[in-house]
mmCIF file of C-alpha atoms and ligand atoms in Angstrom:
data_model
loop_
_atom_site.group_PDB
_atom_site.id
_atom_site.type_symbol
_atom_site.label_atom_id
_atom_site.label_comp_id
_atom_site.label_asym_id
_atom_site.label_seq_id
_atom_site.Cartn_x
_atom_site.Cartn_y
_atom_site.Cartn_z
ATOM 1 C CA MET L 1 21.845 -3.378 11.085
ATOM 2 C CA THR L 2 24.552 -2.361 8.382
ATOM 3 C CA SER L 3 23.789 -0.742 5.251
ATOM 4 C CA ALA L 4 24.268 -2.564 1.670
ATOM 5 C CA ALA L 5 27.143 -0.213 0.940
ATOM 6 C CA GLU L 6 28.612 -0.745 4.288
ATOM 7 C CA ARG L 7 28.435 -4.267 3.709
ATOM 8 C CA GLY L 8 30.934 -3.816 0.826
ATOM 9 C CA LYS L 9 28.465 -4.749 -1.737
ATOM 10 C CA THR L 10 26.899 -2.603 -4.386
ATOM 11 C CA LYS L 11 23.522 -1.995 -3.172
ATOM 12 C CA TYR L 12 22.040 -3.781 -6.437
ATOM 13 C CA GLN L 13 23.761 -7.356 -5.211
ATOM 14 C CA ILE L 14 21.410 -8.011 -2.699
ATOM 15 C CA ASN L 15 17.999 -9.595 -3.571
ATOM 16 C CA LEU L 16 14.770 -9.336 -1.652
ATOM 17 C CA ARG L 17 14.801 -12.990 -0.138
ATOM 18 C CA ARG L 18 18.556 -12.549 0.730
ATOM 19 C CA TYR L 19 17.946 -9.009 2.351
ATOM 20 C CA LEU L 20 15.097 -10.186 4.605
ATOM 21 C CA ARG L 21 17.307 -13.281 5.975
ATOM 22 C CA GLU L 22 20.045 -10.607 6.574
ATOM 23 C CA CYS L 23 17.663 -8.491 8.451
ATOM 24 C CA ASP L 24 16.634 -11.764 10.545
ATOM 25 C CA VAL L 25 13.042 -11.629 9.258
ATOM 26 C CA ASP L 26 10.941 -14.560 10.329
ATOM 27 C CA ARG L 27 11.041 -17.410 7.615
ATOM 28 C CA ASP L 28 7.422 -17.751 7.124
ATOM 29 C CA LEU L 29 6.877 -13.964 6.920
ATOM 30 C CA THR L 30 9.672 -13.798 4.111
ATOM 31 C CA ARG L 31 7.988 -16.677 2.494
ATOM 32 C CA VAL L 32 4.586 -14.405 2.357
ATOM 33 C CA ILE L 33 6.374 -11.566 0.954
ATOM 34 C CA CYS L 34 8.411 -13.671 -1.537
ATOM 35 C CA GLU L 35 5.241 -15.216 -2.727
ATOM 36 C CA ILE L 36 3.733 -11.814 -3.480
ATOM 37 C CA ALA L 37 6.949 -10.818 -5.287
ATOM 38 C CA ASN L 38 6.493 -14.065 -7.218
ATOM 39 C CA ALA L 39 2.943 -13.009 -8.074
ATOM 40 C CA SER L 40 3.920 -9.848 -9.302
ATOM 41 C CA LYS L 41 5.794 -11.391 -12.310
ATOM 42 C CA TYR L 42 2.860 -12.873 -13.384
ATOM 43 C CA ILE L 43 0.687 -9.895 -12.876
ATOM 44 C CA ILE L 44 3.204 -7.759 -14.909
ATOM 45 C CA ASN L 45 2.654 -10.210 -17.687
ATOM 46 C CA ALA L 46 -0.971 -9.630 -17.447
ATOM 47 C CA ILE L 47 -0.945 -5.857 -17.438
ATOM 48 C CA ARG L 48 1.323 -5.872 -20.396
ATOM 49 C CA THR L 49 -0.790 -8.147 -22.555
ATOM 50 C CA GLY L 50 -4.296 -9.283 -20.667
ATOM 51 C CA ASP L 51 -7.453 -8.566 -21.883
ATOM 52 C CA LEU L 52 -8.826 -5.037 -20.711
ATOM 53 C CA GLY L 53 -12.137 -6.458 -21.317
ATOM 54 C CA VAL L 54 -14.759 -6.173 -18.530
ATOM 55 C CA ALA L 55 -14.767 -9.429 -16.334
ATOM 56 C CA GLY L 56 -18.518 -9.299 -16.231
ATOM 57 C CA THR L 57 -18.572 -9.970 -12.475
ATOM 58 C CA SER L 58 -18.512 -7.138 -9.813
ATOM 59 C CA ASN L 59 -16.955 -6.679 -6.369
ATOM 60 C CA LEU L 60 -18.676 -5.907 -3.118
ATOM 61 C CA TYR L 61 -18.803 -2.269 -3.933
ATOM 62 C CA GLY L 62 -20.500 -2.687 -6.989
ATOM 63 C CA GLU L 63 -17.706 -1.919 -9.507
ATOM 64 C CA GLN L 64 -17.322 -3.746 -12.707
ATOM 65 C CA GLN L 65 -14.079 -5.895 -12.154
ATOM 66 C CA LEU L 66 -11.980 -5.531 -15.214
ATOM 67 C CA ALA L 67 -10.384 -8.669 -16.317
ATOM 68 C CA LEU L 68 -7.157 -7.863 -14.902
ATOM 69 C CA ASP L 69 -8.745 -7.242 -11.145
ATOM 70 C CA VAL L 70 -9.929 -10.693 -11.465
ATOM 71 C CA LEU L 71 -6.647 -12.205 -12.957
ATOM 72 C CA ALA L 72 -4.252 -10.382 -10.347
ATOM 73 C CA ASP L 73 -6.806 -11.481 -7.574
ATOM 74 C CA ARG L 74 -6.506 -15.081 -8.718
ATOM 75 C CA ILE L 75 -2.640 -15.002 -9.111
ATOM 76 C CA ILE L 76 -1.967 -13.528 -5.673
ATOM 77 C CA GLN L 77 -4.735 -15.844 -3.966
ATOM 78 C CA LYS L 78 -3.272 -18.926 -5.443
ATOM 79 C CA ARG L 79 0.274 -18.298 -4.277
ATOM 80 C CA LEU L 80 -1.066 -17.575 -0.758
ATOM 81 C CA MET L 81 -3.253 -20.532 -0.546
ATOM 82 C CA TYR L 82 -0.487 -22.919 -1.119
ATOM 83 C CA SER L 83 2.169 -20.901 0.996
ATOM 84 C CA GLY L 84 1.540 -23.211 3.897
ATOM 85 C CA VAL L 85 1.667 -20.072 6.370
ATOM 86 C CA VAL L 86 -1.490 -18.257 5.853
ATOM 87 C CA ALA L 87 -4.836 -18.733 7.697
ATOM 88 C CA ASN L 88 -7.171 -16.267 6.229
ATOM 89 C CA LEU L 89 -7.201 -13.972 3.036
ATOM 90 C CA ALA L 90 -9.342 -10.889 2.107
ATOM 91 C CA SER L 91 -9.284 -9.417 -1.139
ATOM 92 C CA GLU L 92 -10.522 -6.047 -2.120
ATOM 93 C CA GLU L 93 -12.115 -7.907 -5.110
ATOM 94 C CA LEU L 94 -13.932 -10.512 -2.909
ATOM 95 C CA PRO L 95 -16.980 -9.737 -0.589
ATOM 96 C CA ASP L 96 -15.835 -12.119 2.378
ATOM 97 C CA ILE L 97 -12.713 -13.219 4.217
ATOM 98 C CA ILE L 98 -11.745 -16.557 2.948
ATOM 99 C CA GLU L 99 -10.151 -19.167 5.112
ATOM 100 C CA VAL L 100 -7.343 -21.084 3.745
ATOM 101 C CA THR L 101 -8.154 -25.119 3.664
ATOM 102 C CA HIS L 102 -4.824 -26.149 2.206
ATOM 103 C CA PRO L 103 -2.284 -27.595 4.559
ATOM 104 C CA SER L 104 -1.055 -24.282 6.511
ATOM 105 C CA ASN L 105 0.425 -23.617 9.913
ATOM 106 C CA LYS L 106 -1.811 -20.626 9.946
ATOM 107 C CA ARG L 107 0.562 -17.961 11.224
ATOM 108 C CA TYR L 108 -0.283 -15.122 9.116
ATOM 109 C CA SER L 109 -3.362 -13.578 7.593
ATOM 110 C CA ILE L 110 -3.319 -11.362 4.747
ATOM 111 C CA ALA L 111 -5.710 -8.439 3.385
ATOM 112 C CA PHE L 112 -4.556 -7.378 -0.327
ATOM 113 C CA ASP L 113 -5.817 -5.108 -2.992
ATOM 114 C CA PRO L 114 -4.582 -7.134 -6.111
ATOM 115 C CA LEU L 115 -4.533 -4.212 -8.621
ATOM 116 C CA ASP L 116 -5.341 -0.888 -7.011
ATOM 117 C CA GLY L 117 -6.349 1.632 -9.752
ATOM 118 C CA SER L 118 -6.902 -0.938 -12.299
ATOM 119 C CA SER L 119 -9.199 1.525 -14.308
ATOM 120 C CA LEU L 120 -5.831 3.335 -14.865
ATOM 121 C CA VAL L 121 -4.563 0.423 -16.965
ATOM 122 C CA ASP L 122 -6.509 1.550 -19.965
ATOM 123 C CA VAL L 123 -5.288 5.084 -19.935
ATOM 124 C CA ASN L 124 -1.636 3.597 -19.468
ATOM 125 C CA LEU L 125 -0.874 4.955 -16.001
ATOM 126 C CA ALA L 126 0.952 3.176 -13.008
ATOM 127 C CA VAL L 127 -1.005 1.038 -10.936
ATOM 128 C CA GLY L 128 -0.207 -1.423 -8.007
ATOM 129 C CA THR L 129 -0.584 -3.928 -5.420
ATOM 130 C CA ILE L 130 -1.142 -3.440 -1.866
ATOM 131 C CA VAL L 131 -0.592 -5.990 1.233
ATOM 132 C CA SER L 132 -1.254 -5.891 4.573
ATOM 133 C CA ILE L 133 0.154 -8.692 6.885
ATOM 134 C CA PHE L 134 -1.005 -9.737 10.537
ATOM 135 C CA GLU L 135 0.543 -12.695 12.657
ATOM 136 C CA SER L 136 -3.062 -13.600 13.542
ATOM 137 C CA ASP L 137 -6.157 -15.453 12.127
ATOM 138 C CA ASN L 138 -8.221 -12.240 12.589
ATOM 139 C CA LEU L 139 -8.003 -9.309 10.092
ATOM 140 C CA LEU L 140 -10.758 -6.898 11.714
ATOM 141 C CA GLN L 141 -8.032 -5.536 14.159
ATOM 142 C CA PRO L 142 -6.403 -1.980 14.253
ATOM 143 C CA GLY L 143 -3.632 -1.775 11.684
ATOM 144 C CA ARG L 144 -1.144 -0.890 14.568
ATOM 145 C CA ASN L 145 -1.089 -4.715 14.874
ATOM 146 C CA GLN L 146 0.318 -5.439 11.461
ATOM 147 C CA VAL L 147 3.778 -7.166 11.446
ATOM 148 C CA ALA L 148 4.386 -6.246 7.758
ATOM 149 C CA ALA L 149 3.208 -4.251 4.814
ATOM 150 C CA LEU L 150 4.257 -3.944 1.106
ATOM 151 C CA TYR L 151 3.167 -2.357 -2.180
ATOM 152 C CA VAL L 152 4.284 -3.186 -5.928
ATOM 153 C CA LEU L 153 4.383 -0.473 -8.371
ATOM 154 C CA TYR L 154 3.932 -1.266 -11.743
ATOM 155 C CA GLY L 155 5.362 1.934 -13.532
ATOM 156 C CA PRO L 156 8.071 2.384 -16.091
ATOM 157 C CA ARG L 157 9.988 0.240 -13.298
ATOM 158 C CA THR L 158 8.400 -2.334 -11.041
ATOM 159 C CA THR L 159 9.421 -1.954 -7.835
ATOM 160 C CA MET L 160 8.466 -3.150 -4.230
ATOM 161 C CA VAL L 161 8.446 -1.031 -0.942
ATOM 162 C CA VAL L 162 8.304 -2.970 2.395
ATOM 163 C CA SER L 163 8.707 -2.775 6.020
ATOM 164 C CA THR L 164 8.466 -5.758 8.538
ATOM 165 C CA GLY L 165 8.845 -3.115 11.319
ATOM 166 C CA LYS L 166 12.570 -2.403 10.799
ATOM 167 C CA GLY L 167 12.383 0.594 8.413
ATOM 168 C CA VAL L 168 11.098 0.769 4.962
ATOM 169 C CA HIS L 169 13.140 -0.447 1.899
ATOM 170 C CA GLU L 170 12.847 -0.294 -1.824
ATOM 171 C CA PHE L 171 13.491 -3.092 -4.220
ATOM 172 C CA ALA L 172 13.676 -2.799 -8.065
ATOM 173 C CA MET L 173 12.693 -5.838 -10.513
ATOM 174 C CA ASN L 174 15.764 -6.743 -12.565
ATOM 175 C CA GLN L 175 16.144 -8.550 -15.801
ATOM 176 C CA LEU L 176 15.881 -11.949 -14.317
ATOM 177 C CA MET L 177 12.452 -10.713 -12.515
ATOM 178 C CA GLU L 178 13.958 -10.770 -9.356
ATOM 179 C CA PHE L 179 13.826 -7.840 -6.848
ATOM 180 C CA ASP L 180 17.085 -6.071 -5.887
ATOM 181 C CA LEU L 181 17.667 -3.801 -3.172
ATOM 182 C CA VAL L 182 17.588 -0.227 -4.194
ATOM 183 C CA GLN L 183 17.513 1.828 -1.025
ATOM 184 C CA GLU L 184 16.935 1.029 2.673
ATOM 185 C CA ASN L 185 15.572 2.824 5.613
ATOM 186 C CA ILE L 186 13.737 5.329 3.638
ATOM 187 C CA THR L 187 13.068 8.445 5.874
ATOM 188 C CA MET L 188 10.379 11.174 5.430
ATOM 189 C CA GLU L 189 12.011 14.617 5.950
ATOM 190 C CA GLY L 190 9.883 17.869 6.952
ATOM 191 C CA GLY L 191 7.795 19.697 4.564
ATOM 192 C CA ALA L 192 5.787 18.967 1.554
ATOM 193 C CA LYS L 193 7.677 18.899 -2.004
ATOM 194 C CA VAL L 194 4.251 17.245 -3.386
ATOM 195 C CA TYR L 195 0.744 16.869 -2.386
ATOM 196 C CA ALA L 196 -1.693 14.566 -3.683
ATOM 197 C CA PRO L 197 -5.421 15.977 -3.467
ATOM 198 C CA GLY L 198 -8.060 13.215 -4.054
ATOM 199 C CA GLY L 199 -11.766 13.641 -4.427
ATOM 200 C CA THR L 200 -13.398 16.716 -5.680
ATOM 201 C CA ARG L 201 -12.050 20.142 -4.277
ATOM 202 C CA ALA L 202 -15.559 22.017 -4.071
ATOM 203 C CA LYS L 203 -16.591 19.083 -1.596
ATOM 204 C CA TYR L 204 -13.721 19.811 0.879
ATOM 205 C CA SER L 205 -14.619 20.770 4.410
ATOM 206 C CA PRO L 206 -13.345 24.343 5.671
ATOM 207 C CA GLY L 207 -10.631 22.571 7.376
ATOM 208 C CA THR L 208 -9.419 20.499 4.380
ATOM 209 C CA GLU L 209 -9.651 23.411 2.141
ATOM 210 C CA LYS L 210 -7.564 25.544 4.273
ATOM 211 C CA PHE L 211 -4.853 22.768 4.438
ATOM 212 C CA ALA L 212 -4.798 22.521 0.652
ATOM 213 C CA ARG L 213 -4.181 26.407 0.408
ATOM 214 C CA HIS L 214 -1.595 26.080 2.999
ATOM 215 C CA LEU L 215 0.256 23.476 1.150
ATOM 216 C CA GLU L 216 -0.074 25.583 -2.233
ATOM 217 C CA THR L 217 0.888 28.925 -0.839
ATOM 218 C CA ASN L 218 4.043 26.959 0.529
ATOM 219 C CA GLY L 219 5.070 25.514 -2.479
ATOM 220 C CA ALA L 220 3.795 22.149 -2.714
ATOM 221 C CA LYS L 221 3.520 20.850 -6.219
ATOM 222 C CA LEU L 222 0.245 19.086 -6.989
ATOM 223 C CA ARG L 223 1.126 15.611 -8.310
ATOM 224 C CA TYR L 224 -2.000 13.429 -8.512
ATOM 225 C CA SER L 225 -2.390 10.389 -10.944
ATOM 226 C CA GLY L 226 -5.604 8.798 -9.511
ATOM 227 C CA GLY L 227 -3.490 5.630 -8.463
ATOM 228 C CA PHE L 228 -3.194 5.321 -4.629
ATOM 229 C CA VAL L 229 0.262 3.291 -4.962
ATOM 230 C CA PRO L 230 1.985 5.610 -7.428
ATOM 231 C CA ASP L 231 0.618 8.747 -5.641
ATOM 232 C CA ILE L 232 1.778 7.536 -2.132
ATOM 233 C CA ASN L 233 5.226 6.305 -3.666
ATOM 234 C CA GLN L 234 5.929 9.787 -4.898
ATOM 235 C CA VAL L 235 5.300 11.298 -1.384
ATOM 236 C CA LEU L 236 7.841 8.515 0.088
ATOM 237 C CA ILE L 237 10.579 8.462 -2.406
ATOM 238 C CA LYS L 238 10.716 12.295 -2.510
ATOM 239 C CA ARG L 239 10.799 12.062 1.306
ATOM 240 C CA GLY L 240 8.329 14.830 1.837
ATOM 241 C CA GLY L 241 4.825 15.217 1.005
ATOM 242 C CA VAL L 242 1.275 14.830 1.474
ATOM 243 C CA PHE L 243 -1.415 12.458 -0.027
ATOM 244 C CA MET L 244 -5.239 13.157 1.156
ATOM 245 C CA TYR L 245 -8.495 11.591 0.068
ATOM 246 C CA PRO L 246 -10.420 13.650 2.685
ATOM 247 C CA HIS L 247 -13.923 13.208 3.999
ATOM 248 C CA LEU L 248 -16.339 14.930 1.286
ATOM 249 C CA SER L 249 -19.785 16.589 1.816
ATOM 250 C CA ASP L 250 -21.364 13.634 -0.040
ATOM 251 C CA ALA L 251 -18.929 11.010 1.324
ATOM 252 C CA PRO L 252 -18.056 11.805 4.879
ATOM 253 C CA GLN L 253 -15.958 8.382 4.981
ATOM 254 C CA GLY L 254 -13.925 9.393 1.772
ATOM 255 C CA LYS L 255 -13.417 6.437 -0.609
ATOM 256 C CA LEU L 256 -10.370 4.271 0.256
ATOM 257 C CA ARG L 257 -10.744 1.366 1.894
ATOM 258 C CA VAL L 258 -9.367 0.610 5.557
ATOM 259 C CA LEU L 259 -8.055 -3.002 5.498
ATOM 260 C CA PHE L 260 -6.818 -2.958 1.888
ATOM 261 C CA GLU L 261 -5.267 0.414 1.364
ATOM 262 C CA LEU L 262 -5.082 2.440 4.266
ATOM 263 C CA ASN L 263 -3.801 0.210 6.882
ATOM 264 C CA PRO L 264 -0.799 -0.938 4.818
ATOM 265 C CA MET L 265 0.085 2.655 3.564
ATOM 266 C CA ALA L 266 -0.031 4.103 6.941
ATOM 267 C CA PHE L 267 1.963 1.317 8.297
ATOM 268 C CA LEU L 268 4.699 1.883 5.652
ATOM 269 C CA ILE L 269 4.702 5.735 6.156
ATOM 270 C CA GLU L 270 4.680 5.676 9.938
ATOM 271 C CA GLN L 271 7.964 3.141 9.585
ATOM 272 C CA ALA L 272 9.314 5.988 7.332
ATOM 273 C CA GLY L 273 8.859 8.495 10.072
ATOM 274 C CA GLY L 274 5.997 10.064 8.717
ATOM 275 C CA ALA L 275 2.191 10.145 9.801
ATOM 276 C CA ALA L 276 -1.380 8.793 8.694
ATOM 277 C CA SER L 277 -4.646 10.288 9.859
ATOM 278 C CA THR L 278 -8.185 10.117 9.450
ATOM 279 C CA GLY L 279 -8.264 13.832 10.093
ATOM 280 C CA ARG L 280 -9.519 13.220 13.735
ATOM 281 C CA GLY L 281 -6.987 10.595 14.821
ATOM 282 C CA ARG L 282 -4.159 7.976 13.827
ATOM 283 C CA MET L 283 -5.150 5.953 11.209
ATOM 284 C CA LEU L 284 -3.614 2.621 12.467
ATOM 285 C CA ASP L 285 -5.774 3.023 15.669
ATOM 286 C CA VAL L 286 -8.993 2.558 13.555
ATOM 287 C CA GLU L 287 -11.084 -0.421 14.860
ATOM 288 C CA PRO L 288 -12.364 -1.807 11.680
ATOM 289 C CA GLN L 289 -16.001 -3.078 11.667
ATOM 290 C CA GLY L 290 -16.306 -4.810 8.588
ATOM 291 C CA ILE L 291 -13.855 -5.663 5.442
ATOM 292 C CA ASP L 292 -15.520 -2.898 3.426
ATOM 293 C CA ASP L 293 -14.806 -0.260 5.846
ATOM 294 C CA ARG L 294 -13.790 3.132 4.194
ATOM 295 C CA SER L 295 -12.140 6.112 6.046
ATOM 296 C CA PRO L 296 -10.672 9.695 5.058
ATOM 297 C CA ILE L 297 -6.902 9.509 4.826
ATOM 298 C CA PHE L 298 -4.267 12.221 5.405
ATOM 299 C CA ILE L 299 -0.937 10.738 5.130
ATOM 300 C CA GLY L 300 2.546 11.935 4.590
ATOM 301 C CA SER L 301 5.016 14.360 6.604
ATOM 302 C CA LYS L 302 4.396 14.195 10.245
ATOM 303 C CA GLU L 303 4.280 18.113 10.960
ATOM 304 C CA GLU L 304 2.008 18.523 7.879
ATOM 305 C CA ILE L 305 -0.355 15.855 9.325
ATOM 306 C CA ALA L 306 -0.231 17.490 12.650
ATOM 307 C CA ARG L 307 -1.296 20.813 11.149
ATOM 308 C CA LEU L 308 -4.136 19.169 9.148
ATOM 309 C CA GLU L 309 -5.699 17.661 12.365
ATOM 310 C CA GLN L 310 -5.372 21.245 13.905
ATOM 311 C CA PHE L 311 -7.205 22.852 10.564
ATOM 312 C CA ILE L 312 -9.683 19.911 11.347
ATOM 313 C CA ALA L 313 -10.231 20.386 15.168
ATOM 314 C CA GLU L 314 -10.713 24.232 14.527
ATOM 315 C CA GLU L 315 -13.431 23.370 12.200
ATOM 316 C CA SER L 316 -15.714 22.128 14.894
HETATM 317 P P1 LIG T 1 -9.869 2.003 -8.497
HETATM 318 O O1 LIG T 1 -8.911 0.782 -7.911
HETATM 319 O O2 LIG T 1 -11.332 1.728 -8.399
HETATM 320 O O3 LIG T 1 -9.340 2.554 -9.932
HETATM 321 O O4 LIG T 1 -9.481 3.213 -7.470
HETATM 322 C C1 LIG T 1 -8.603 3.680 -7.075
HETATM 323 C C2 LIG T 1 -8.445 4.503 -5.951
HETATM 324 O O5 LIG T 1 -9.034 3.420 -4.970
HETATM 325 C C3 LIG T 1 -6.951 4.631 -5.584
HETATM 326 O O6 LIG T 1 -5.949 4.224 -5.955
HETATM 327 C C4 LIG T 1 -6.786 6.368 -5.638
HETATM 328 O O7 LIG T 1 -6.097 6.946 -4.667
HETATM 329 C C5 LIG T 1 -8.444 6.677 -5.715
HETATM 330 O O8 LIG T 1 -9.309 5.464 -6.062
HETATM 331 C C6 LIG T 1 -8.857 7.619 -6.753
HETATM 332 O O9 LIG T 1 -10.119 8.099 -6.851
HETATM 333 P P2 LIG T 1 -10.656 9.234 -7.754
HETATM 334 O O10 LIG T 1 -10.795 8.604 -9.015
HETATM 335 O O11 LIG T 1 -11.848 9.634 -7.111
HETATM 336 O O12 LIG T 1 -9.555 10.183 -7.754
#
């Protein structure tokens, strides 16, 4: 596919919908992605002006839902419900999968985290929306079957990183609140410029601890914000690094959720030439048993993830 520059256009002249059309992305899939893009405009407004008070309800993990979580969830649900192409929805903020009852060709099912890292908003750090898309009515299947994944990062700039299986591309929201292409076919390079070690270091297994020390002694800079979306975005945009939220002595499954966080990010990083592992195997091969499944995650530069798996294997 010719790049924006080769097409004789400045890369800022191609918006999301046009780019997806020029990449021959299915019209219904384009609709899902553009609905999320539209939802992000309202979520930005909620973040900038919304009530940070607690909504008084809690999600299936028992975590207090901030008003923003609930609001972002409602915004995205509504747009996908009326899109006409969605069969089932699963939100990290809701306990069950929702069947779409409005008129729909029921082609796609979506798992999403409407506002990942929402607890960071009240300390003014970046947060994001994460979306996983299957062309199926079944959301409980391995992540390797996703047809697309994306995240929206609400930082100093609002950006969207998306893949439909034809590489990974970044868009930035312009003054008209449209997403314009910034860079296409983002590809991970070797090595680890940055690393994001989640969880409590003292609870790392010997193999994980050995890996963290390896990264540090090889010059990787610690970059951890506590937000999965900005932390992964930094690994991707810098073309090299590792994010990990490992198995811990008191949390053998780690913290992050398979359907809402790990499958979409693993899809994106693999599409960019990186790798995503549970520590003992490919993340995208995990067979989810339920929507609230969690997994340890090591994700980023391929050769670093291979090294991690070796350190974990040596443990046992
Ligand atoms: P919240 O969505 O509950 O704020 O958690 C964010 C998150 O799931 C993910 O975005 C981060 O990578 C991870 O938690 C940070 O967890 P720690 O606060 O334990 O470092």
